[in-house]
Amino acid sequence: MKKEEFLKELKYQLRYLNKNIQEEELKSYENLENYNLKPEEIANSIYQKRGLNIKVTKKTSLFDSISTIIDALKSKNKKILLDLLFFFLYMFILIILIKIPFIYVRDIISTFFNILVSNDTLYVIWNLTFELLYAITAILIFIKFIKNKAKDYENAGI
């Protein structure tokens, strides 16, 4: 890692400190010979040294997480494959359970639409909007769980 990249990443990871303390900590890392360090680990040690209970982790993209899950699927380890099977089964059930409150709210408000306004166009727009809201919620939850599972596998060295 280049010096500029390292310092930029470390500055980002130290974003919870005020500017003066942040600059002071960055100055202590400006004259290193080797910048092949992990900014997340350094930031965690700085926060711990300052008595702050803040943990930072490396941001991973969705594609990196999916790649990690695919690598785990390629493994011959039955325990990992069984774990992934239960993970996806859990995700499927969770997404179904998340749908239930959306159905109840949609039906309750649809009843109000039918009573107050007899316009089918508003009813259709409301239904589509609410289904889109559910789809976005389900996708965001799915992405969050995939990233967490991939992080678990990366930490375990799989």
mmCIF file of C-alpha atoms in Angstrom:
data_model
loop_
_atom_site.group_PDB
_atom_site.id
_atom_site.type_symbol
_atom_site.label_atom_id
_atom_site.label_comp_id
_atom_site.label_asym_id
_atom_site.label_seq_id
_atom_site.Cartn_x
_atom_site.Cartn_y
_atom_site.Cartn_z
ATOM 1 C CA MET A 1 0.000 0.000 0.000
ATOM 2 C CA LYS A 2 1.283 3.445 -0.860
ATOM 3 C CA LYS A 3 1.827 6.094 1.785
ATOM 4 C CA GLU A 4 -0.992 8.321 0.501
ATOM 5 C CA GLU A 5 -3.478 5.434 0.362
ATOM 6 C CA PHE A 6 -2.532 4.296 3.847
ATOM 7 C CA LEU A 7 -2.855 7.757 5.388
ATOM 8 C CA LYS A 8 -6.138 8.425 3.587
ATOM 9 C CA GLU A 9 -7.602 5.132 4.815
ATOM 10 C CA LEU A 10 -6.291 5.696 8.344
ATOM 11 C CA LYS A 11 -7.776 9.204 8.373
ATOM 12 C CA TYR A 12 -11.118 7.755 7.322
ATOM 13 C CA GLN A 13 -10.938 5.097 10.043
ATOM 14 C CA LEU A 14 -10.105 7.767 12.642
ATOM 15 C CA ARG A 15 -13.143 9.855 11.698
ATOM 16 C CA TYR A 16 -14.623 9.539 15.211
ATOM 17 C CA LEU A 17 -11.763 11.528 16.751
ATOM 18 C CA ASN A 18 -11.739 15.314 16.741
ATOM 19 C CA LYS A 19 -9.518 17.022 14.158
ATOM 20 C CA ASN A 20 -6.643 17.888 16.512
ATOM 21 C CA ILE A 21 -6.264 14.373 17.901
ATOM 22 C CA GLN A 22 -6.737 12.905 14.432
ATOM 23 C CA GLU A 23 -3.918 15.036 12.987
ATOM 24 C CA GLU A 24 -1.678 14.193 15.951
ATOM 25 C CA GLU A 25 -2.179 10.456 15.397
ATOM 26 C CA LEU A 26 -1.683 10.756 11.625
ATOM 27 C CA LYS A 27 1.623 12.604 12.126
ATOM 28 C CA SER A 28 2.992 9.664 14.086
ATOM 29 C CA TYR A 29 2.431 7.418 11.038
ATOM 30 C CA GLU A 30 3.682 9.775 8.301
ATOM 31 C CA ASN A 31 7.346 8.762 8.412
ATOM 32 C CA LEU A 32 7.119 4.983 8.340
ATOM 33 C CA GLU A 33 9.310 2.988 5.980
ATOM 34 C CA ASN A 34 6.770 0.230 5.398
ATOM 35 C CA TYR A 35 3.117 1.050 4.772
ATOM 36 C CA ASN A 36 1.938 -2.554 4.456
ATOM 37 C CA LEU A 37 -0.046 -2.210 7.656
ATOM 38 C CA LYS A 38 -3.771 -2.590 8.146
ATOM 39 C CA PRO A 39 -5.363 0.802 8.875
ATOM 40 C CA GLU A 40 -8.309 -0.878 10.621
ATOM 41 C CA GLU A 41 -6.066 -2.573 13.183
ATOM 42 C CA ILE A 42 -4.116 0.629 13.802
ATOM 43 C CA ALA A 43 -7.341 2.622 14.208
ATOM 44 C CA ASN A 44 -8.667 0.037 16.672
ATOM 45 C CA SER A 45 -5.465 0.251 18.719
ATOM 46 C CA ILE A 46 -5.626 4.069 18.700
ATOM 47 C CA TYR A 47 -9.256 4.022 19.854
ATOM 48 C CA GLN A 48 -8.374 1.507 22.560
ATOM 49 C CA LYS A 49 -5.374 3.622 23.646
ATOM 50 C CA ARG A 50 -7.654 6.665 23.898
ATOM 51 C CA GLY A 51 -10.181 4.692 25.972
ATOM 52 C CA LEU A 52 -12.897 4.706 23.321
ATOM 53 C CA ASN A 53 -15.069 1.663 22.756
ATOM 54 C CA ILE A 54 -15.145 1.895 18.952
ATOM 55 C CA LYS A 55 -14.392 -1.009 16.619
ATOM 56 C CA VAL A 56 -13.765 -0.396 12.935
ATOM 57 C CA THR A 57 -13.713 -3.067 10.283
ATOM 58 C CA LYS A 58 -12.701 -3.135 6.677
ATOM 59 C CA LYS A 59 -15.510 -2.356 4.282
ATOM 60 C CA THR A 60 -16.175 -5.165 1.847
ATOM 61 C CA SER A 61 -18.174 -4.906 -1.313
ATOM 62 C CA LEU A 62 -21.118 -7.139 -2.046
ATOM 63 C CA PHE A 63 -19.227 -8.775 -4.896
ATOM 64 C CA ASP A 64 -16.316 -9.665 -2.609
ATOM 65 C CA SER A 65 -18.784 -11.148 -0.135
ATOM 66 C CA ILE A 66 -20.499 -13.178 -2.845
ATOM 67 C CA SER A 67 -17.099 -14.378 -4.043
ATOM 68 C CA THR A 68 -16.267 -15.536 -0.514
ATOM 69 C CA ILE A 69 -19.594 -17.398 -0.263
ATOM 70 C CA ILE A 70 -18.984 -19.035 -3.659
ATOM 71 C CA ASP A 71 -15.507 -20.109 -2.545
ATOM 72 C CA ALA A 72 -17.069 -21.645 0.554
ATOM 73 C CA LEU A 73 -19.577 -23.478 -1.661
ATOM 74 C CA LYS A 74 -16.703 -24.864 -3.734
ATOM 75 C CA SER A 75 -15.060 -26.355 -0.672
ATOM 76 C CA LYS A 76 -15.404 -30.062 -0.013
ATOM 77 C CA ASN A 77 -15.972 -29.544 3.697
ATOM 78 C CA LYS A 78 -19.403 -30.947 4.578
ATOM 79 C CA LYS A 79 -19.646 -28.831 7.717
ATOM 80 C CA ILE A 80 -19.272 -25.614 5.701
ATOM 81 C CA LEU A 81 -21.757 -26.785 3.076
ATOM 82 C CA LEU A 82 -24.279 -27.757 5.749
ATOM 83 C CA ASP A 83 -23.755 -24.394 7.456
ATOM 84 C CA LEU A 84 -24.419 -22.589 4.166
ATOM 85 C CA LEU A 85 -27.502 -24.708 3.518
ATOM 86 C CA PHE A 86 -28.946 -23.745 6.901
ATOM 87 C CA PHE A 87 -27.928 -20.127 6.328
ATOM 88 C CA PHE A 88 -29.847 -19.910 3.050
ATOM 89 C CA LEU A 89 -32.807 -21.761 4.559
ATOM 90 C CA TYR A 90 -32.778 -19.281 7.443
ATOM 91 C CA MET A 91 -32.632 -16.376 4.974
ATOM 92 C CA PHE A 92 -35.567 -17.775 2.993
ATOM 93 C CA ILE A 93 -37.694 -18.151 6.138
ATOM 94 C CA LEU A 94 -36.671 -14.701 7.391
ATOM 95 C CA ILE A 95 -37.682 -13.025 4.134
ATOM 96 C CA ILE A 96 -41.042 -14.798 4.279
ATOM 97 C CA LEU A 97 -41.578 -13.692 7.892
ATOM 98 C CA ILE A 98 -40.681 -10.107 7.024
ATOM 99 C CA LYS A 99 -43.467 -10.134 4.437
ATOM 100 C CA ILE A 100 -46.190 -10.718 7.070
ATOM 101 C CA PRO A 101 -46.230 -7.194 8.603
ATOM 102 C CA PHE A 102 -46.126 -5.699 5.121
ATOM 103 C CA ILE A 103 -49.208 -7.722 4.155
ATOM 104 C CA TYR A 104 -51.135 -6.588 7.249
ATOM 105 C CA VAL A 105 -50.284 -2.907 6.804
ATOM 106 C CA ARG A 106 -51.013 -3.057 3.067
ATOM 107 C CA ASP A 107 -54.421 -4.648 3.680
ATOM 108 C CA ILE A 108 -55.392 -2.225 6.446
ATOM 109 C CA ILE A 109 -54.518 0.824 4.366
ATOM 110 C CA SER A 110 -56.120 -0.720 1.281
ATOM 111 C CA THR A 111 -59.361 -0.971 3.244
ATOM 112 C CA PHE A 112 -59.168 2.753 3.966
ATOM 113 C CA PHE A 113 -58.565 3.397 0.271
ATOM 114 C CA ASN A 114 -61.660 1.388 -0.632
ATOM 115 C CA ILE A 115 -63.814 3.158 1.960
ATOM 116 C CA LEU A 116 -62.639 6.740 1.420
ATOM 117 C CA VAL A 117 -61.637 6.741 -2.235
ATOM 118 C CA SER A 118 -63.176 4.443 -4.777
ATOM 119 C CA ASN A 119 -60.415 5.152 -7.278
ATOM 120 C CA ASP A 120 -58.689 1.935 -8.322
ATOM 121 C CA THR A 121 -55.690 3.814 -9.705
ATOM 122 C CA LEU A 122 -54.669 5.087 -6.263
ATOM 123 C CA TYR A 123 -55.148 1.597 -4.863
ATOM 124 C CA VAL A 124 -52.848 0.102 -7.522
ATOM 125 C CA ILE A 125 -50.223 2.806 -6.988
ATOM 126 C CA TRP A 126 -50.360 2.204 -3.230
ATOM 127 C CA ASN A 127 -49.983 -1.564 -3.693
ATOM 128 C CA LEU A 128 -47.045 -1.197 -6.077
ATOM 129 C CA THR A 129 -45.318 1.301 -3.804
ATOM 130 C CA PHE A 130 -45.714 -0.937 -0.792
ATOM 131 C CA GLU A 131 -44.490 -4.018 -2.687
ATOM 132 C CA LEU A 132 -41.472 -2.018 -3.846
ATOM 133 C CA LEU A 133 -40.799 -1.001 -0.244
ATOM 134 C CA TYR A 134 -40.923 -4.672 0.800
ATOM 135 C CA ALA A 135 -38.587 -5.676 -2.041
ATOM 136 C CA ILE A 136 -36.056 -3.003 -1.065
ATOM 137 C CA THR A 137 -36.237 -4.053 2.593
ATOM 138 C CA ALA A 138 -35.775 -7.733 1.738
ATOM 139 C CA ILE A 139 -32.832 -7.012 -0.568
ATOM 140 C CA LEU A 140 -31.095 -4.816 2.025
ATOM 141 C CA ILE A 141 -31.523 -7.472 4.711
ATOM 142 C CA PHE A 142 -30.255 -10.156 2.331
ATOM 143 C CA ILE A 143 -27.168 -8.075 1.474
ATOM 144 C CA LYS A 144 -26.463 -7.395 5.158
ATOM 145 C CA PHE A 145 -26.667 -11.092 6.047
ATOM 146 C CA ILE A 146 -24.516 -12.124 3.061
ATOM 147 C CA LYS A 147 -21.824 -9.613 4.059
ATOM 148 C CA ASN A 148 -21.889 -10.791 7.679
ATOM 149 C CA LYS A 149 -21.641 -14.456 6.658
ATOM 150 C CA ALA A 150 -18.755 -13.690 4.294
ATOM 151 C CA LYS A 151 -16.994 -11.748 7.063
ATOM 152 C CA ASP A 152 -17.406 -14.760 9.364
ATOM 153 C CA TYR A 153 -15.829 -17.020 6.746
ATOM 154 C CA GLU A 154 -12.976 -14.580 6.119
ATOM 155 C CA ASN A 155 -12.258 -14.346 9.842
ATOM 156 C CA ALA A 156 -12.291 -18.147 10.075
ATOM 157 C CA GLY A 157 -9.875 -18.351 7.144
ATOM 158 C CA ILE A 158 -12.203 -20.228 4.807
#
